[in-house]
Amino acid sequence: MLCVAEHFAAQRYAAETRGNAMKIIRAEFMGLCFGVRDALTIARETAAPESVSIYGELVHNPTIQGELASRGFRVVGEKHRDSTQLTNRVMVTAHGISQKRLAILSSHASEIIDTTCPLVRRVHEATQTLERENRLVILIGRRNHVEVQGIVEDLSRYIVVESPDEVIDWKEAALGIVSQSTTTPDLAQRCLARILELNSQADVRYIDTICRPTRQRQQALEALCRSVSMVIVVGGKHSNNTRQLAERCSELGCRAVQVESAQDLMEEWFAGLETVGLTAGTSTPDGTIEEVARVVSTFGCIA
Ligand code: SF4
């Protein structure tokens, strides 16, 4: 009986011998963004991790979550973060939190270790600006996402819109539009167009808050989809931008298979393919991407 590694090695040898190993085309931009890398660096450099509660998932990736837990951090799930007793040092994740919640945490904790991404902060600042201008704030994003919750908790009047279908005439004199940082440019544009169409009486100000790494990964994916018929999207099941990469593939007529790690790969997906595309969400570690690429390269294209 061969172990998994021996099995893949044997397959790779067979594929290379046949001269038909799978060709992998990588997206020009993929994987960890600077915001996640910086959050991980802070976490890895934090002394005495057993005294630190991470207020939610530092990043939406099970491999990283496991690494942090094994280092001794108290990893508190997003759904339970307000019903769990926290330690006296609290780490805020890259997704950010509201000023209201920060004040509550600060009143209990001796230290707040803040890894909020600067590009998430930019969304908070944009919404505050729009509210000061007496605009109803329309936030394009996922209403259950922690980034969105952190933004809207500091607003007095807002609407979260997940798709153009949710847009109505809000009968407001002034609207301010922003997006969750990881919203796809395509979705933001479609929502904005619908808002302008149905609210023609309103003075509308749009501030583009989609982060650059998200935009780069989406554009690189679109280029990739012009060269391949199937793309492997590597990332956590709870990662918003990973899910969006997979959805965008499908919208572009390209088949997407989403995996969290190499263990999720199924060789039959690749039957008949000579090339396959590879991309990854902004919370996917380099090692996970490389392992997926290594295993896929062991699959020969089956004629
Ligand atoms: S996806 Fe964008 S906003 Fe989110 S952590 Fe990365 S760089 Fe920051």
XYZ file of C-alpha atoms and ligand atoms in Angstrom:
311
model
C 0.000 0.000 0.000
C 1.483 3.392 -1.037
C 1.311 6.371 1.311
C -0.165 9.599 -0.128
C 3.274 11.103 -0.901
C 4.409 7.911 -2.634
C 1.150 7.781 -4.571
C 1.646 11.315 -5.905
C 5.322 10.667 -6.640
C 4.360 7.593 -8.648
C 1.718 9.563 -10.548
C 4.173 12.344 -11.288
C 6.726 9.882 -12.574
C 4.069 8.286 -14.785
C 2.899 11.684 -16.080
C 6.424 12.891 -16.804
C 7.267 9.618 -18.498
C 4.236 10.083 -20.725
C 5.353 13.687 -21.298
C 1.894 14.999 -20.511
C 2.094 16.416 -16.984
C -0.486 19.096 -16.206
C 0.632 22.602 -17.153
C -0.295 25.167 -14.514
C -0.720 28.835 -15.406
C -0.567 31.093 -12.374
C -2.447 34.359 -12.027
C -0.086 37.346 -12.111
C -1.367 38.428 -8.688
C -2.626 35.967 -6.112
C -2.365 34.921 -2.493
C -1.495 36.878 0.630
C -1.988 40.640 0.482
C 0.182 43.063 2.444
C -2.599 43.613 5.016
C -2.702 39.943 5.927
C 1.095 39.579 5.812
C 1.464 42.513 8.209
C -1.176 41.082 10.585
C 0.625 37.739 10.574
C 3.981 39.392 11.203
C 2.555 41.207 14.238
C 1.035 37.953 15.522
C 4.261 36.011 15.014
C 6.278 38.696 16.826
C 3.848 38.961 19.755
C 5.392 37.713 22.972
C 3.437 35.580 25.462
C 0.680 34.622 22.978
C -1.133 32.576 25.637
C -2.179 35.872 27.260
C -3.694 37.173 24.004
C -7.263 36.601 22.749
C -7.659 37.063 19.002
C -10.986 38.830 18.585
C -12.318 36.777 15.658
C -10.365 35.053 12.892
C -7.107 36.893 12.261
C -7.535 35.779 8.670
C -10.155 33.487 7.187
C -7.883 30.540 6.668
C -7.902 27.282 8.677
C -4.150 26.649 8.257
C -3.271 30.008 9.791
C -5.929 29.626 12.472
C -4.372 26.289 13.450
C -0.873 27.788 13.517
C -2.000 30.605 15.831
C -3.822 28.213 18.178
C -0.790 25.928 18.349
C 1.375 28.914 19.325
C -0.915 29.439 22.317
C -3.166 32.288 21.174
C -6.742 32.136 22.377
C -8.550 32.089 19.049
C -12.109 33.301 19.535
C -14.558 32.509 16.708
C -16.343 35.453 15.105
C -19.765 34.216 16.156
C -18.718 33.860 19.791
C -16.398 36.798 20.232
C -18.871 38.825 22.302
C -20.027 35.950 24.491
C -16.538 34.673 25.320
C -14.436 35.703 28.303
C -11.382 37.378 26.794
C -7.883 37.480 28.243
C -6.485 40.860 29.275
C -4.602 41.319 25.993
C -6.786 41.441 22.881
C -5.721 41.339 19.244
C -7.987 43.089 16.722
C -7.937 41.405 13.320
C -7.093 42.879 9.908
C -10.847 43.280 9.272
C -11.026 46.044 11.871
C -13.702 46.925 14.426
C -15.834 49.949 15.171
C -14.723 52.741 17.500
C -17.644 51.770 19.756
C -16.413 48.208 20.068
C -12.826 49.358 20.499
C -13.921 51.489 23.449
C -15.667 48.511 25.060
C -12.646 46.246 24.581
C -10.270 48.930 25.839
C -12.255 49.293 29.063
C -11.601 45.601 29.887
C -8.234 44.907 28.314
C -4.797 45.997 29.492
C -3.495 45.991 25.921
C -5.083 46.152 22.459
C -2.891 44.786 19.677
C -4.395 46.306 16.569
C -3.699 44.625 13.214
C -6.431 46.478 11.306
C -5.425 46.853 7.654
C -4.886 50.505 6.664
C -7.117 49.944 3.640
C -9.981 48.881 5.912
C -9.398 52.025 7.945
C -9.804 53.966 4.722
C -13.343 52.549 4.347
C -14.180 53.629 7.933
C -12.862 57.123 7.219
C -14.776 57.378 3.931
C -18.089 56.479 5.589
C -17.483 58.989 8.377
C -16.805 61.688 5.773
C -20.021 60.845 3.917
C -22.040 60.870 7.123
C -20.636 64.295 8.067
C -21.942 65.480 4.686
C -25.440 64.398 5.781
C -25.614 61.617 3.247
C -27.346 58.305 3.723
C -24.416 55.868 3.533
C -24.838 52.930 1.159
C -22.243 50.240 1.779
C -21.829 47.640 -0.979
C -20.719 44.435 0.739
C -21.753 41.362 2.733
C -23.916 42.348 5.663
C -22.727 39.472 7.865
C -19.050 40.091 7.223
C -17.053 41.355 10.213
C -15.486 44.175 8.207
C -18.937 45.470 7.291
C -20.203 45.094 10.860
C -17.218 47.093 12.106
C -17.913 49.894 9.655
C -21.664 50.253 10.167
C -21.536 50.101 13.972
C -20.165 53.654 13.948
C -22.833 54.999 11.577
C -26.217 56.426 12.491
C -27.858 56.009 9.047
C -26.778 53.374 6.557
C -27.956 50.646 4.175
C -25.930 47.560 3.244
C -26.449 46.369 -0.313
C -25.246 42.953 -1.430
C -26.420 43.068 -5.051
C -28.062 45.448 -7.571
C -31.360 43.638 -6.900
C -31.463 45.204 -3.421
C -31.221 48.755 -4.688
C -34.388 50.857 -4.406
C -35.284 54.537 -4.539
C -34.375 55.642 -1.016
C -36.018 59.042 -1.552
C -32.992 60.827 -0.110
C -31.535 64.153 -1.148
C -27.952 62.931 -0.740
C -26.359 59.491 -0.869
C -22.789 58.409 -0.122
C -21.594 55.147 -1.653
C -18.633 52.996 -0.573
C -17.703 49.322 -0.900
C -16.371 46.727 1.485
C -12.632 46.586 0.703
C -12.876 43.169 -0.962
C -15.935 43.819 -3.128
C -15.333 42.977 -6.774
C -15.062 46.036 -9.042
C -17.688 44.478 -11.310
C -20.244 44.146 -8.488
C -19.529 47.657 -7.217
C -20.045 49.111 -10.700
C -23.313 47.237 -11.234
C -24.653 48.377 -7.848
C -23.549 51.961 -8.462
C -25.231 52.036 -11.875
C -28.490 50.791 -10.361
C -28.291 53.347 -7.520
C -27.828 56.193 -10.009
C -30.673 54.872 -12.136
C -33.207 54.592 -9.293
C -32.109 57.657 -7.306
C -31.767 60.241 -10.048
C -33.084 62.966 -7.697
C -30.244 62.423 -5.204
C -26.834 64.044 -5.053
C -24.657 60.921 -5.137
C -21.025 60.818 -4.033
C -19.098 57.589 -4.640
C -15.806 56.931 -2.878
C -13.939 53.954 -4.345
C -12.760 51.920 -1.346
C -11.995 48.619 -3.065
C -8.482 47.721 -1.989
C -5.711 47.510 -4.579
C -4.756 43.865 -3.874
C -8.391 42.816 -4.428
C -8.526 44.750 -7.688
C -5.198 43.290 -8.873
C -6.303 39.724 -8.087
C -9.606 40.181 -9.872
C -7.937 41.664 -12.969
C -5.295 38.928 -13.002
C -8.052 36.326 -12.759
C -9.881 37.845 -15.722
C -6.680 37.591 -17.791
C -6.183 34.014 -16.611
C -9.708 33.016 -17.621
C -8.904 34.038 -21.184
C -6.208 31.312 -21.316
C -7.729 28.359 -19.478
C -11.090 26.641 -19.126
C -10.691 25.746 -15.444
C -9.138 27.559 -12.482
C -8.182 26.196 -9.081
C -9.035 28.811 -6.449
C -7.145 28.192 -3.209
C -8.496 29.665 0.018
C -10.593 29.257 3.133
C -14.293 28.463 2.844
C -15.077 31.569 4.931
C -12.848 33.892 2.936
C -14.976 36.492 1.162
C -12.438 37.356 -1.501
C -11.665 33.680 -2.223
C -15.353 33.003 -2.769
C -15.561 36.055 -5.008
C -12.653 34.851 -7.131
C -14.488 31.560 -7.670
C -17.737 33.375 -8.493
C -15.995 35.693 -10.942
C -14.518 32.671 -12.746
C -18.004 31.250 -13.237
C -19.332 34.608 -14.444
C -16.574 34.621 -17.048
C -17.584 31.160 -18.246
C -14.597 29.430 -16.696
C -15.015 26.464 -14.362
C -13.747 27.132 -10.826
C -12.837 24.524 -8.234
C -12.276 25.967 -4.763
C -9.985 24.098 -2.364
C -8.713 24.955 1.098
C -5.651 22.755 0.684
C -4.132 20.057 -1.509
C -6.133 17.439 0.376
C -9.357 18.713 -1.245
C -8.066 18.094 -4.795
C -9.727 15.373 -6.861
C -7.855 14.056 -9.865
C -11.010 13.482 -11.920
C -11.566 17.273 -12.072
C -8.574 17.474 -14.392
C -9.577 14.767 -16.854
C -8.903 15.860 -20.426
C -7.240 19.145 -19.451
C -3.756 20.078 -20.606
C -3.588 23.372 -18.754
C -5.248 24.670 -15.617
C -5.232 28.102 -13.988
C -4.212 28.767 -10.401
C -5.178 31.630 -8.122
C -5.639 32.150 -4.388
C -7.399 34.457 -1.967
C -5.644 37.171 0.002
C -5.629 35.037 3.156
C -4.051 31.941 1.614
C -0.512 31.163 2.827
C 2.257 30.692 0.236
C 2.937 27.153 1.466
C -0.663 26.072 0.828
C -0.551 27.438 -2.736
C 2.761 25.713 -3.453
C 1.492 22.408 -2.086
C -1.613 22.615 -4.288
C 0.572 23.393 -7.332
C 2.892 20.517 -6.489
C 0.083 17.995 -6.189
C -1.713 19.207 -9.334
C 1.531 18.883 -11.286
C 1.487 15.174 -10.428
C -1.733 14.775 -12.373
C -1.118 13.885 -16.005
C -3.691 15.189 -18.441
C -5.848 12.246 -19.333
C -6.549 12.169 -23.042
S -7.747 42.240 1.314
Fe -7.268 44.415 1.109
S -8.281 45.394 2.838
Fe -8.209 43.207 3.299
S -6.340 42.921 4.498
Fe -5.795 42.592 2.342
S -5.078 44.611 1.603
Fe -6.217 44.944 3.499
